[in-house]
PDB file of C-alpha atoms and ligand atoms in Angstrom:
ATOM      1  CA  UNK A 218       2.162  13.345  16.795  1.00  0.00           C
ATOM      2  CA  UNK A 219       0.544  10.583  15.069  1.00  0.00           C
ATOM      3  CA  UNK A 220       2.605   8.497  12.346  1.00  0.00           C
ATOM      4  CA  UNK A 221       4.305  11.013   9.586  1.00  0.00           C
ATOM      5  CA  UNK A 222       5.453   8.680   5.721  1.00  0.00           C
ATOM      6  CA  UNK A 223       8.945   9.238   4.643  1.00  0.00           C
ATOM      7  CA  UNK A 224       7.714   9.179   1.348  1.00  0.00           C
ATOM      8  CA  UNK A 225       4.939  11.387   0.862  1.00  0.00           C
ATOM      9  CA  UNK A 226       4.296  15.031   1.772  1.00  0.00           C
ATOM     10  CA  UNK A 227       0.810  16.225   2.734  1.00  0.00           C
ATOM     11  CA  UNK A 228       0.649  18.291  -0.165  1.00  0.00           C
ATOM     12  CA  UNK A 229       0.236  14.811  -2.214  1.00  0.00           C
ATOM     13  CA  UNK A 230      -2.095  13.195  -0.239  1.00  0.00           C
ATOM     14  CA  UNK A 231      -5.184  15.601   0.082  1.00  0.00           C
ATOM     15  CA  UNK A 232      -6.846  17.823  -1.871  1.00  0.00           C
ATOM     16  CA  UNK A 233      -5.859  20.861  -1.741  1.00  0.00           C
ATOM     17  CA  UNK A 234      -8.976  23.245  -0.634  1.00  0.00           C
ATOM     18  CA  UNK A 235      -9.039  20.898   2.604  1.00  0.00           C
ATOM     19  CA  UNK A 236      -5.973  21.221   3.088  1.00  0.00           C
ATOM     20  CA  UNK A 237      -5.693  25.573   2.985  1.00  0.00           C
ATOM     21  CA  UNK A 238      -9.480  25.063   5.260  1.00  0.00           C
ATOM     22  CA  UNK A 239      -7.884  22.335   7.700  1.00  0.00           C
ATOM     23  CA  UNK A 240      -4.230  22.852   8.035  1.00  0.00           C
ATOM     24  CA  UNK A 241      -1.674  20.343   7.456  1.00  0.00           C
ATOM     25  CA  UNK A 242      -1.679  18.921  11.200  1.00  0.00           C
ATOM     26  CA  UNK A 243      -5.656  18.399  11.040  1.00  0.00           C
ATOM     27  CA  UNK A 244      -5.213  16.886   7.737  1.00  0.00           C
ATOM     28  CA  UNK A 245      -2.460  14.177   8.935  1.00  0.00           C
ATOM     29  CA  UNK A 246      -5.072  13.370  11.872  1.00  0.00           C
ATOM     30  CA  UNK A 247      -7.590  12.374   8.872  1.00  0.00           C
ATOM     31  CA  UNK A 248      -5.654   9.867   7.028  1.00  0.00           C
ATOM     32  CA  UNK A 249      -5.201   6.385   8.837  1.00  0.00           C
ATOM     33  CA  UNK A 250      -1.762   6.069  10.083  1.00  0.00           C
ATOM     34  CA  UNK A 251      -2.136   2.096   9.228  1.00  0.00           C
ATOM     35  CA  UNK A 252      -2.832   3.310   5.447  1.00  0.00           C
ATOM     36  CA  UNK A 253       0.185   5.766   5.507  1.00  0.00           C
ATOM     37  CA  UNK A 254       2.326   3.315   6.904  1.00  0.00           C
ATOM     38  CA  UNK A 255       1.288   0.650   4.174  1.00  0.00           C
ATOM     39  CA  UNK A 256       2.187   3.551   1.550  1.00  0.00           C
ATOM     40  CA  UNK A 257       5.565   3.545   2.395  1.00  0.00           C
ATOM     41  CA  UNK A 258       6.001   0.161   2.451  1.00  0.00           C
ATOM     42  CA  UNK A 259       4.708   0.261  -1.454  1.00  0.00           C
ATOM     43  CA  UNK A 260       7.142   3.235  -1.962  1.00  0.00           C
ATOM     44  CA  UNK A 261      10.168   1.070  -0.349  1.00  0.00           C
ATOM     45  CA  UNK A 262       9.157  -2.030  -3.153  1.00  0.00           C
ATOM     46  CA  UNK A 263       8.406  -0.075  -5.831  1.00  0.00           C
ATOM     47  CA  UNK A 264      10.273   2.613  -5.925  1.00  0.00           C
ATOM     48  CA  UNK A 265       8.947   6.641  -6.931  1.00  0.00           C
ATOM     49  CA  UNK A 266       5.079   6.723  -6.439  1.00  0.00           C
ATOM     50  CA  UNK A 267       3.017   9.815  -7.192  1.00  0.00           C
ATOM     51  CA  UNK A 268      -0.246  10.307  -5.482  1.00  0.00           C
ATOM     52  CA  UNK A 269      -1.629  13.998  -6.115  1.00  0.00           C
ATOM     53  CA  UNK A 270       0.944  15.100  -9.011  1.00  0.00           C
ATOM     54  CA  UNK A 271       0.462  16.132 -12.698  1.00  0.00           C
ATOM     55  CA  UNK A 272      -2.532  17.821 -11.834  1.00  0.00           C
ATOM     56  CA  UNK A 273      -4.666  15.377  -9.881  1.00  0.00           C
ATOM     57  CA  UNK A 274      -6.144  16.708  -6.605  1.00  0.00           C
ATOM     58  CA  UNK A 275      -8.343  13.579  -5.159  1.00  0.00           C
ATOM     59  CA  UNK A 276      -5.909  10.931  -5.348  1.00  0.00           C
ATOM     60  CA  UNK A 277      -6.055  11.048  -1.032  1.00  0.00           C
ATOM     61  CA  UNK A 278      -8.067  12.545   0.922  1.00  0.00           C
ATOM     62  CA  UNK A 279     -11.310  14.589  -0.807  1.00  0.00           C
ATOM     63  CA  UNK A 280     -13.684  16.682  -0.056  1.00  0.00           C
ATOM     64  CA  UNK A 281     -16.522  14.828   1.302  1.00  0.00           C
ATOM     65  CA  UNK A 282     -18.894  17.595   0.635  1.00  0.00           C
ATOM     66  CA  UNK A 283     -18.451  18.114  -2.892  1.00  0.00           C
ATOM     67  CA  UNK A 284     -21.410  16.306  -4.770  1.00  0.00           C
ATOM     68  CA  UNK A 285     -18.685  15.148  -7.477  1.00  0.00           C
ATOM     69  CA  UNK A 286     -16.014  13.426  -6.396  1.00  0.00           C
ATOM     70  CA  UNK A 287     -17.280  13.314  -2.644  1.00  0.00           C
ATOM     71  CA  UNK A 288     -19.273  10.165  -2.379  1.00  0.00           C
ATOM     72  CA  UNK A 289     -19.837  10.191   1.612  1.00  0.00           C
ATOM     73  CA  UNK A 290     -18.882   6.385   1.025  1.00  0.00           C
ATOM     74  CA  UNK A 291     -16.056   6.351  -0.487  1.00  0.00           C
ATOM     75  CA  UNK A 292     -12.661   5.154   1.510  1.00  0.00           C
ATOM     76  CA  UNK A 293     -11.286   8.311  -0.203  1.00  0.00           C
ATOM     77  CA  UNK A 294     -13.842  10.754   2.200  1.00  0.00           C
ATOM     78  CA  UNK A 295     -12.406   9.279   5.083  1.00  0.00           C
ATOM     79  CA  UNK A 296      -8.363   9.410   4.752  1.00  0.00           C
ATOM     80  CA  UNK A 297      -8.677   5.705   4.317  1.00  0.00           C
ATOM     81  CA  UNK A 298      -7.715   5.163   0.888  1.00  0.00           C
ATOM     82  CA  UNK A 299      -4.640   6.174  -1.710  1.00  0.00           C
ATOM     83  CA  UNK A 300      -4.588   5.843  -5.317  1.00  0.00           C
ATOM     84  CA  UNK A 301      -0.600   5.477  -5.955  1.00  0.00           C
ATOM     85  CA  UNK A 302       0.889   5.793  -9.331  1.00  0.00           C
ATOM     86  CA  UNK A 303       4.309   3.564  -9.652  1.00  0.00           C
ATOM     87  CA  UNK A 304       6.115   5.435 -11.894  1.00  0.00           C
ATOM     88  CA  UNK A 305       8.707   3.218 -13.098  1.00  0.00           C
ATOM     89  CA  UNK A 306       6.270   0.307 -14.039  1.00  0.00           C
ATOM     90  CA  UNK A 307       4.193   0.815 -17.408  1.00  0.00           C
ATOM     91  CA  UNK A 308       0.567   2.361 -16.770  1.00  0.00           C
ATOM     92  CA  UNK A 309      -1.395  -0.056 -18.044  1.00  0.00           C
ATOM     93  CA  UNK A 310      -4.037  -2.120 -16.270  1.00  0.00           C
ATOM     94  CA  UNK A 311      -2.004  -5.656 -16.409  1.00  0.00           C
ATOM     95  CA  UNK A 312       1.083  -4.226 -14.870  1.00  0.00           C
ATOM     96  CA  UNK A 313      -1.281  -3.053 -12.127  1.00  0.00           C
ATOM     97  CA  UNK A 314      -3.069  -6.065 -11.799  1.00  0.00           C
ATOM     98  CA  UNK A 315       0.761  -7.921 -11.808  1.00  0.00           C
ATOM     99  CA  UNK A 316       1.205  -5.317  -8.570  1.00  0.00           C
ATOM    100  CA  UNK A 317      -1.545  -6.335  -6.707  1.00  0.00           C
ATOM    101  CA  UNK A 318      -0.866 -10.083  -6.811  1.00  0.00           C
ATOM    102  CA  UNK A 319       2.109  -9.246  -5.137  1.00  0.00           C
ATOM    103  CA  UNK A 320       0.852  -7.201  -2.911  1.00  0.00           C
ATOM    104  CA  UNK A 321      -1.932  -9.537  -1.667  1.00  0.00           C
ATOM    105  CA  UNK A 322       0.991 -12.422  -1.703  1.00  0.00           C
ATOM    106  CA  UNK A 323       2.686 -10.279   1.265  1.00  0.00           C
ATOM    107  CA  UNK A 324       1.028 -10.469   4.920  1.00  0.00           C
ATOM    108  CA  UNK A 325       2.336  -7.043   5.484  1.00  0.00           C
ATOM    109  CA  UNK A 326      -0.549  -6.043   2.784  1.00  0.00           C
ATOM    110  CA  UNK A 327      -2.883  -8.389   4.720  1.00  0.00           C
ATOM    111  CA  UNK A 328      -5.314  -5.345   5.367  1.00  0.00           C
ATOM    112  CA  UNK A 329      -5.337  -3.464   2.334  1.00  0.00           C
ATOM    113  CA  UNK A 330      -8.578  -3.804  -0.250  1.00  0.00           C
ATOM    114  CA  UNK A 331      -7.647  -3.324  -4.038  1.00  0.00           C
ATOM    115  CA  UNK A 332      -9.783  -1.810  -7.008  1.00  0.00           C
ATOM    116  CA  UNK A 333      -9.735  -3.981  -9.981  1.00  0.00           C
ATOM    117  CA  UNK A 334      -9.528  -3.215 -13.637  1.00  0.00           C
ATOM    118  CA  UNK A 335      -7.648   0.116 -13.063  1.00  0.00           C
ATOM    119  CA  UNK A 336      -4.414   1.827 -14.106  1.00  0.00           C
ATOM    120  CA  UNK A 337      -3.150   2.916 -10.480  1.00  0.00           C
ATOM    121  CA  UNK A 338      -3.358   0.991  -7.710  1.00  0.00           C
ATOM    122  CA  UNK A 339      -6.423   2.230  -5.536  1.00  0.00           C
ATOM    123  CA  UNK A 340      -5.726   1.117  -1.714  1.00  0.00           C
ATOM    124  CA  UNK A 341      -8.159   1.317   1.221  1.00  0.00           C
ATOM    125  CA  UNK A 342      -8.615  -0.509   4.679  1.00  0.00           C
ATOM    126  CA  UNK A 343     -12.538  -0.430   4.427  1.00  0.00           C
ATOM    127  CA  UNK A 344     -13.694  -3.016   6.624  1.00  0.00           C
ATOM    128  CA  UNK A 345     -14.960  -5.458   3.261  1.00  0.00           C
ATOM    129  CA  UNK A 346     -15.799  -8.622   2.902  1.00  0.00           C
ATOM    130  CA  UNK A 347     -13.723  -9.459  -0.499  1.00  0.00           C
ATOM    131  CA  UNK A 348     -10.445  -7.980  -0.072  1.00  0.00           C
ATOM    132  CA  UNK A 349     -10.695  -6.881  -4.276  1.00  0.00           C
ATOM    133  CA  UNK A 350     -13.712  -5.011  -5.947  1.00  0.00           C
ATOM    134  CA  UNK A 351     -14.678  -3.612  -9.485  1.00  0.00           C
ATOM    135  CA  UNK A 352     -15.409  -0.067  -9.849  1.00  0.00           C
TER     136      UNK A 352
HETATM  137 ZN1  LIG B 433      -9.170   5.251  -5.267  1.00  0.00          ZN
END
């Protein structure tokens, strides 16, 4: 069995017509155990972090094969990227961007690529050149 968060339940971490088609131990094998393990390392600083809740279904893993939301090159099409929601900070773009200083102040985070200029805090571990991007 490959690495299993304390924090987050499969349910909140792909969307869910993958996950009735896969199975839950198919879908754990598609999300990097490097990016799960990062996730609870967030959860353990930050405190309560949603992923898929309130609705959202493509905050993990999605469905590389829907012409939408499935860009075939997004981190998000290949279990390698998150988009957390802290939910005792405000949701606004500067406590975010306050977030990922930190983050990218900690060699624990060394890996982990940011999205700019957004309300959540978008992880990956694409292999990139600039360790931040703009949507
Ligand atoms: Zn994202």
């Amino acid at each position: 069995m490959g690495y299993r968060p304390q924090h987050y339940k499969i349910q909140e971490l792909v969307n869910p017509k993958l996950l009735s088609e896969f199975g839950e131990a198919k879908c754990w094998e598609m999300l990097d155990a490097d990016l799960l393990y990062m996730a609870d390392a967030i959860r353990d600083k930050y405190g309560a972090i949603g992923v898929n809740y309130g609705g959202l279904v493509d905050c993990g893993l999605r469905d590389w094969r829907n012409p939408t939301t499935g860009s075939s090159a997004s981190a998000h099409c290949h279990g390698k990227a998150l988009d957390l929601h802290i939910l005792n900070i405000p949701q606004t773009v500067g406590a975010y961007d306050k977030v990922r200083e930190e983050l990218l102040d900690n060699a624990m985070f060394l890996r982990l690529c940011f999205e700019t200029g957004v309300n959540w805090l978008h992880i990956d571990i694409n292999n990139r050149e600039y360790r931040t991007f703009s949507a």
